[in-house]
Amino acid sequence: MELPLDYMTLRVIWWGLVGVLLIGFAIMDGFDMGVAALLPFVAKNDSERRTVINTVGATWEGNQVWFILGGGAIFAAWPFVYAVSFSGFYLAMFLVLTALILRPVGFKYRSKRPGKAWRRNWDWALFAGGFIPALVFGVAIGNVLQGAPFSFDSDLRATYHDMFLGGLLGLFSPFTVLCGLTSVAMLVLQGSTWLGLKLEKGIVRERALRFGLFAALGVILLFAAGYVFIRFSGLGFTVVGSVNSGAPSNPIHTEVVPAAGAWLNNFAKYPWMWAAPVLGFVGPLIAIAGQRLRSDWLAFSGSSLAIVGIIGTVGCSMFPIILPSTVDAHSSLLVWNASSSHLTLFIMLLVTLVFLPIVLFYTAWVYKVLFGRIKTEDLRTNPDLY
């Protein structure tokens, strides 16, 4: 059957769509994680902590839809990527999911008892539910950039070659920790700007904005440090020879090898890609300006642009590589060799064109209805608050 879009075009579209979903997750669920990571530091007593928790209390469940959409899109559009990453990084994924489970349990159970120890312990559980995923997601991106030790056999069965503690300790290196800290700073900035939007004027809001200023500076410095590391460490991979972008998916028919500084080559080849790293630096500056000008929406917009720029920089620098292998040149996953079939991508695109606008419209409507600043007096008068 002749389809309106060729295989190569569909692969590029789905590469972009997965990036959009990951950015959506980082922006929407990112401020949930950022608020949770800030909770023990910006709120000093029970009423302050309840106020901070309720800034995300009405929307955190809906925000996790982006996480499900992103994971589902990777599973359906890039099955090789899903198989290698989710099985090879099993314990890291388990750690993230455990932390994410702590967050809803913390929301629901924290205020069930009045005891100080009970509530303090759940506050730290909420902190873990925000900080740990933010850190591990960044470490995971660092491992994607430096490659993973996996290979395929002739039957396309994947083998992960570093299974000490499930490969968990092997995930951490100076570069991946740098990426993890960048992720934490980025999401803490997102959380602080959200608190600026949702909290009434007062000491808690001022503390959040102060942390946001340091987080914004941290994003700039850590993002710059990542560039310096890649520039002078020679980190990067490149595709050897030509690849048939319209051929059926089969990783073992391509060759990808380490190449010093290759992650920077696309920016010379496609100058428009510089828009991503520029946003990565300009976004935090806009957030700082918004905080100084007491423009909460400007600060939140700047923080969100920083997320777009940083995640976009990773995707643009690696294209068309998705996940390089460090142990087998013929096992790396590319946009051209790791996707689902032509027909599957086309059908999924039609479904996405119908349902993604519905998700976006419904999300916008929910935020419009539920939006408003959380006030201390609401804790006494609103029985629906945590």
GROMACS .gro file of N, CA and C in nm, residues 142-243:
model
  306
  142GLY      N    1   2.307   1.173   3.016
  142GLY     CA    2   2.452   1.169   3.007
  142GLY      C    3   2.501   1.035   2.953
  143ASN      N    4   2.437   0.926   2.994
  143ASN     CA    5   2.476   0.795   2.943
  143ASN      C    6   2.439   0.776   2.797
  144VAL      N    7   2.331   0.838   2.755
  144VAL     CA    8   2.297   0.835   2.612
  144VAL      C    9   2.406   0.905   2.532
  145LEU      N   10   2.454   1.019   2.582
  145LEU     CA   11   2.557   1.094   2.511
  145LEU      C   12   2.691   1.021   2.507
  146GLN      N   13   2.727   0.952   2.615
  146GLN     CA   14   2.856   0.884   2.617
  146GLN      C   15   2.848   0.739   2.570
  147GLY      N   16   2.727   0.691   2.540
  147GLY     CA   17   2.710   0.556   2.487
  147GLY      C   18   2.688   0.452   2.595
  148ALA      N   19   2.629   0.340   2.556
  148ALA     CA   20   2.599   0.233   2.650
  148ALA      C   21   2.660   0.102   2.601
  149PRO      N   22   2.700   0.012   2.692
  149PRO     CA   23   2.766  -0.114   2.653
  149PRO      C   24   2.667  -0.224   2.618
  150PHE      N   25   2.606  -0.216   2.501
  150PHE     CA   26   2.512  -0.319   2.457
  150PHE      C   27   2.547  -0.365   2.316
  151SER      N   28   2.495  -0.479   2.279
  151SER     CA   29   2.517  -0.531   2.143
  151SER      C   30   2.399  -0.617   2.102
  152PHE      N   31   2.384  -0.635   1.971
  152PHE     CA   32   2.282  -0.725   1.916
  152PHE      C   33   2.351  -0.845   1.851
  153ASP      N   34   2.287  -0.962   1.863
  153ASP     CA   35   2.339  -1.077   1.789
  153ASP      C   36   2.270  -1.083   1.653
  154SER      N   37   2.296  -1.188   1.578
  154SER     CA   38   2.242  -1.197   1.442
  154SER      C   39   2.089  -1.209   1.439
  155ASP      N   40   2.030  -1.247   1.552
  155ASP     CA   41   1.884  -1.256   1.562
  155ASP      C   42   1.823  -1.132   1.627
  156LEU      N   43   1.905  -1.026   1.640
  156LEU     CA   44   1.863  -0.899   1.698
  156LEU      C   45   1.820  -0.913   1.844
  157ARG      N   46   1.883  -1.005   1.915
  157ARG     CA   47   1.864  -1.013   2.060
  157ARG      C   48   1.969  -0.925   2.127
  158ALA      N   49   1.922  -0.836   2.215
  158ALA     CA   50   2.013  -0.739   2.277
  158ALA      C   51   2.078  -0.799   2.401
  159THR      N   52   2.206  -0.768   2.420
  159THR     CA   53   2.279  -0.807   2.540
  159THR      C   54   2.345  -0.684   2.599
  160TYR      N   55   2.325  -0.665   2.728
  160TYR     CA   56   2.388  -0.553   2.799
  160TYR      C   57   2.511  -0.608   2.870
  161HIS      N   58   2.626  -0.546   2.854
  161HIS     CA   59   2.753  -0.605   2.895
  161HIS      C   60   2.806  -0.555   3.029
  162ASP      N   61   2.731  -0.472   3.100
  162ASP     CA   62   2.775  -0.426   3.232
  162ASP      C   63   2.660  -0.444   3.328
  163MET      N   64   2.650  -0.562   3.386
  163MET     CA   65   2.536  -0.592   3.471
  163MET      C   66   2.571  -0.592   3.619
  164PHE      N   67   2.686  -0.535   3.656
  164PHE     CA   68   2.718  -0.522   3.799
  164PHE      C   69   2.616  -0.432   3.865
  165LEU      N   70   2.543  -0.487   3.962
  165LEU     CA   71   2.431  -0.417   4.025
  165LEU      C   72   2.332  -0.366   3.919
  166GLY      N   73   2.308  -0.451   3.818
  166GLY     CA   74   2.214  -0.412   3.714
  166GLY      C   75   2.262  -0.297   3.630
  167GLY      N   76   2.394  -0.273   3.631
  167GLY     CA   77   2.447  -0.161   3.554
  167GLY      C   78   2.429  -0.027   3.623
  168LEU      N   79   2.377  -0.027   3.749
  168LEU     CA   80   2.346   0.099   3.816
  168LEU      C   81   2.471   0.182   3.843
  169LEU      N   82   2.574   0.121   3.900
  169LEU     CA   83   2.695   0.197   3.931
  169LEU      C   84   2.767   0.242   3.805
  170GLY      N   85   2.757   0.162   3.700
  170GLY     CA   86   2.822   0.199   3.575
  170GLY      C   87   2.762   0.321   3.509
  171LEU      N   88   2.642   0.362   3.555
  171LEU     CA   89   2.578   0.480   3.498
  171LEU      C   90   2.644   0.609   3.543
  172PHE      N   91   2.716   0.603   3.655
  172PHE     CA   92   2.768   0.726   3.715
  172PHE      C   93   2.915   0.746   3.679
  173SER      N   94   2.941   0.856   3.612
  173SER     CA   95   3.076   0.899   3.576
  173SER      C   96   3.079   1.050   3.593
  174PRO      N   97   3.196   1.113   3.588
  174PRO     CA   98   3.197   1.260   3.604
  174PRO      C   99   3.103   1.332   3.508
  175PHE      N  100   3.100   1.287   3.382
  175PHE     CA  101   3.014   1.356   3.285
  175PHE      C  102   2.867   1.331   3.313
  176THR      N  103   2.828   1.207   3.344
  176THR     CA  104   2.687   1.179   3.369
  176THR      C  105   2.638   1.246   3.497
  177VAL      N  106   2.724   1.256   3.598
  177VAL     CA  107   2.686   1.329   3.719
  177VAL      C  108   2.667   1.477   3.688
  178LEU      N  109   2.752   1.532   3.601
  178LEU     CA  110   2.737   1.670   3.557
  178LEU      C  111   2.601   1.689   3.490
  179CYS      N  112   2.563   1.594   3.404
  179CYS     CA  113   2.432   1.601   3.338
  179CYS      C  114   2.320   1.589   3.440
  180GLY      N  115   2.338   1.502   3.540
  180GLY     CA  116   2.237   1.488   3.643
  180GLY      C  117   2.218   1.615   3.723
  181LEU      N  118   2.327   1.682   3.758
  181LEU     CA  119   2.317   1.807   3.832
  181LEU      C  120   2.254   1.917   3.747
  182THR      N  121   2.283   1.916   3.616
  182THR     CA  122   2.218   2.012   3.526
  182THR      C  123   2.068   1.991   3.526
  183SER      N  124   2.025   1.865   3.522
  183SER     CA  125   1.882   1.833   3.525
  183SER      C  126   1.819   1.880   3.655
  184VAL      N  127   1.886   1.856   3.767
  184VAL     CA  128   1.832   1.899   3.896
  184VAL      C  129   1.819   2.051   3.900
  185ALA      N  130   1.922   2.122   3.859
  185ALA     CA  131   1.916   2.269   3.859
  185ALA      C  132   1.805   2.320   3.768
  186MET      N  133   1.791   2.256   3.652
  186MET     CA  134   1.688   2.296   3.555
  186MET      C  135   1.548   2.280   3.614
  187LEU      N  136   1.522   2.167   3.681
  187LEU     CA  137   1.388   2.142   3.734
  187LEU      C  138   1.363   2.218   3.864
  188VAL      N  139   1.468   2.242   3.942
  188VAL     CA  140   1.452   2.328   4.060
  188VAL      C  141   1.415   2.469   4.016
  189LEU      N  142   1.478   2.518   3.910
  189LEU     CA  143   1.441   2.648   3.855
  189LEU      C  144   1.295   2.648   3.810
  190GLN      N  145   1.252   2.541   3.744
  190GLN     CA  146   1.113   2.531   3.700
  190GLN      C  147   1.020   2.531   3.821
  191GLY      N  148   1.056   2.457   3.925
  191GLY     CA  149   0.974   2.453   4.045
  191GLY      C  150   0.966   2.588   4.115
  192SER      N  151   1.078   2.659   4.121
  192SER     CA  152   1.079   2.788   4.190
  192SER      C  153   0.994   2.891   4.116
  193THR      N  154   1.000   2.890   3.982
  193THR     CA  155   0.918   2.985   3.907
  193THR      C  156   0.770   2.951   3.918
  194TRP      N  157   0.739   2.821   3.930
  194TRP     CA  158   0.600   2.782   3.952
  194TRP      C  159   0.550   2.830   4.088
  195LEU      N  160   0.634   2.818   4.191
  195LEU     CA  161   0.597   2.868   4.322
  195LEU      C  162   0.576   3.019   4.319
  196GLY      N  163   0.656   3.088   4.237
  196GLY     CA  164   0.635   3.231   4.220
  196GLY      C  165   0.498   3.262   4.163
  197LEU      N  166   0.449   3.175   4.075
  197LEU     CA  167   0.317   3.194   4.015
  197LEU      C  168   0.204   3.161   4.112
  198LYS      N  169   0.226   3.062   4.197
  198LYS     CA  170   0.115   3.005   4.273
  198LYS      C  171   0.107   3.051   4.419
  199LEU      N  172   0.214   3.103   4.474
  199LEU     CA  173   0.212   3.142   4.615
  199LEU      C  174   0.176   3.288   4.631
  200GLU      N  175   0.106   3.318   4.739
  200GLU     CA  176   0.082   3.458   4.774
  200GLU      C  177   0.212   3.522   4.820
  201LYS      N  178   0.217   3.653   4.817
  201LYS     CA  179   0.338   3.723   4.860
  201LYS      C  180   0.367   3.693   5.006
  202GLY      N  181   0.493   3.660   5.033
  202GLY     CA  182   0.531   3.626   5.169
  202GLY      C  183   0.668   3.563   5.173
  203ILE      N  184   0.707   3.517   5.289
  203ILE     CA  185   0.843   3.468   5.309
  203ILE      C  186   0.870   3.340   5.230
  204VAL      N  187   0.771   3.252   5.217
  204VAL     CA  188   0.792   3.127   5.144
  204VAL      C  189   0.818   3.156   4.996
  205ARG      N  190   0.740   3.247   4.942
  205ARG     CA  191   0.760   3.284   4.802
  205ARG      C  192   0.897   3.348   4.781
  206GLU      N  193   0.939   3.432   4.875
  206GLU     CA  194   1.069   3.496   4.864
  206GLU      C  195   1.182   3.393   4.871
  207ARG      N  196   1.167   3.294   4.958
  207ARG     CA  197   1.268   3.188   4.964
  207ARG      C  198   1.274   3.113   4.833
  208ALA      N  199   1.158   3.082   4.776
  208ALA     CA  200   1.154   3.008   4.648
  208ALA      C  201   1.223   3.086   4.537
  209LEU      N  202   1.196   3.217   4.532
  209LEU     CA  203   1.259   3.299   4.428
  209LEU      C  204   1.410   3.309   4.449
  210ARG      N  205   1.454   3.309   4.575
  210ARG     CA  206   1.597   3.313   4.602
  210ARG      C  207   1.664   3.183   4.554
  211PHE      N  208   1.602   3.070   4.582
  211PHE     CA  209   1.655   2.944   4.533
  211PHE      C  210   1.652   2.940   4.380
  212GLY      N  211   1.549   3.001   4.322
  212GLY     CA  212   1.540   3.004   4.177
  212GLY      C  213   1.653   3.081   4.113
  213LEU      N  214   1.696   3.189   4.178
  213LEU     CA  215   1.809   3.267   4.126
  213LEU      C  216   1.935   3.182   4.123
  214PHE      N  217   1.962   3.110   4.232
  214PHE     CA  218   2.080   3.023   4.235
  214PHE      C  219   2.067   2.909   4.135
  215ALA      N  220   1.945   2.856   4.120
  215ALA     CA  221   1.924   2.746   4.025
  215ALA      C  222   1.948   2.794   3.882
  216ALA      N  223   1.903   2.916   3.849
  216ALA     CA  224   1.923   2.970   3.715
  216ALA      C  225   2.072   2.987   3.685
  217LEU      N  226   2.144   3.042   3.782
  217LEU     CA  227   2.289   3.054   3.763
  217LEU      C  228   2.354   2.916   3.751
  218GLY      N  229   2.304   2.820   3.828
  218GLY     CA  230   2.356   2.684   3.819
  218GLY      C  231   2.331   2.622   3.683
  219VAL      N  232   2.213   2.645   3.626
  219VAL     CA  233   2.183   2.592   3.493
  219VAL      C  234   2.282   2.646   3.390
  220ILE      N  235   2.306   2.777   3.395
  220ILE     CA  236   2.398   2.839   3.299
  220ILE      C  237   2.538   2.781   3.312
  221LEU      N  238   2.588   2.773   3.436
  221LEU     CA  239   2.724   2.726   3.458
  221LEU      C  240   2.739   2.577   3.424
  222LEU      N  241   2.642   2.496   3.464
  222LEU     CA  242   2.650   2.352   3.439
  222LEU      C  243   2.633   2.321   3.291
  223PHE      N  244   2.544   2.394   3.223
  223PHE     CA  245   2.525   2.373   3.079
  223PHE      C  246   2.652   2.411   3.004
  224ALA      N  247   2.714   2.521   3.045
  224ALA     CA  248   2.842   2.561   2.985
  224ALA      C  249   2.950   2.458   3.014
  225ALA      N  250   2.952   2.403   3.136
  225ALA     CA  251   3.050   2.301   3.170
  225ALA      C  252   3.032   2.176   3.084
  226GLY      N  253   2.907   2.142   3.053
  226GLY     CA  254   2.882   2.028   2.965
  226GLY      C  255   2.939   2.050   2.826
  227TYR      N  256   2.924   2.173   2.775
  227TYR     CA  257   2.983   2.204   2.643
  227TYR      C  258   3.135   2.192   2.648
  228VAL      N  259   3.196   2.248   2.753
  228VAL     CA  260   3.342   2.242   2.765
  228VAL      C  261   3.389   2.098   2.774
  229PHE      N  262   3.316   2.015   2.849
  229PHE     CA  263   3.354   1.874   2.863
  229PHE      C  264   3.352   1.804   2.728
  230ILE      N  265   3.243   1.823   2.653
  230ILE     CA  266   3.232   1.758   2.522
  230ILE      C  267   3.336   1.814   2.425
  231ARG      N  268   3.360   1.943   2.432
  231ARG     CA  269   3.453   2.007   2.339
  231ARG      C  270   3.596   1.958   2.359
  232PHE      N  271   3.637   1.939   2.483
  232PHE     CA  272   3.778   1.908   2.509
  232PHE      C  273   3.803   1.762   2.548
  233SER      N  274   3.697   1.687   2.576
  233SER     CA  275   3.717   1.545   2.608
  233SER      C  276   3.712   1.457   2.484
  234GLY      N  277   3.662   1.513   2.373
  234GLY     CA  278   3.652   1.434   2.252
  234GLY      C  279   3.533   1.339   2.251
  235LEU      N  280   3.433   1.366   2.334
  235LEU     CA  281   3.315   1.278   2.341
  235LEU      C  282   3.231   1.294   2.216
  236GLY      N  283   3.191   1.181   2.157
  236GLY     CA  284   3.104   1.185   2.040
  236GLY      C  285   3.112   1.058   1.958
  237PHE      N  286   3.013   1.040   1.872
  237PHE     CA  287   3.007   0.925   1.783
  237PHE      C  288   2.964   0.973   1.645
  238THR      N  289   3.003   0.898   1.543
  238THR     CA  290   2.965   0.935   1.407
  238THR      C  291   2.932   0.809   1.328
  239VAL      N  292   2.848   0.826   1.228
  239VAL     CA  293   2.808   0.715   1.142
  239VAL      C  294   2.909   0.699   1.030
  240VAL      N  295   2.955   0.576   1.008
  240VAL     CA  296   3.052   0.548   0.902
  240VAL      C  297   2.976   0.510   0.775
  241GLY      N  298   3.010   0.578   0.665
  241GLY     CA  299   2.947   0.547   0.537
  241GLY      C  300   2.805   0.600   0.530
  242SER      N  301   2.735   0.559   0.427
  242SER     CA  302   2.598   0.604   0.405
  242SER      C  303   2.498   0.504   0.464
  243VAL      N  304   2.382   0.554   0.498
  243VAL     CA  305   2.276   0.470   0.554
  243VAL      C  306   2.151   0.490   0.471
   0.00000   0.00000   0.00000
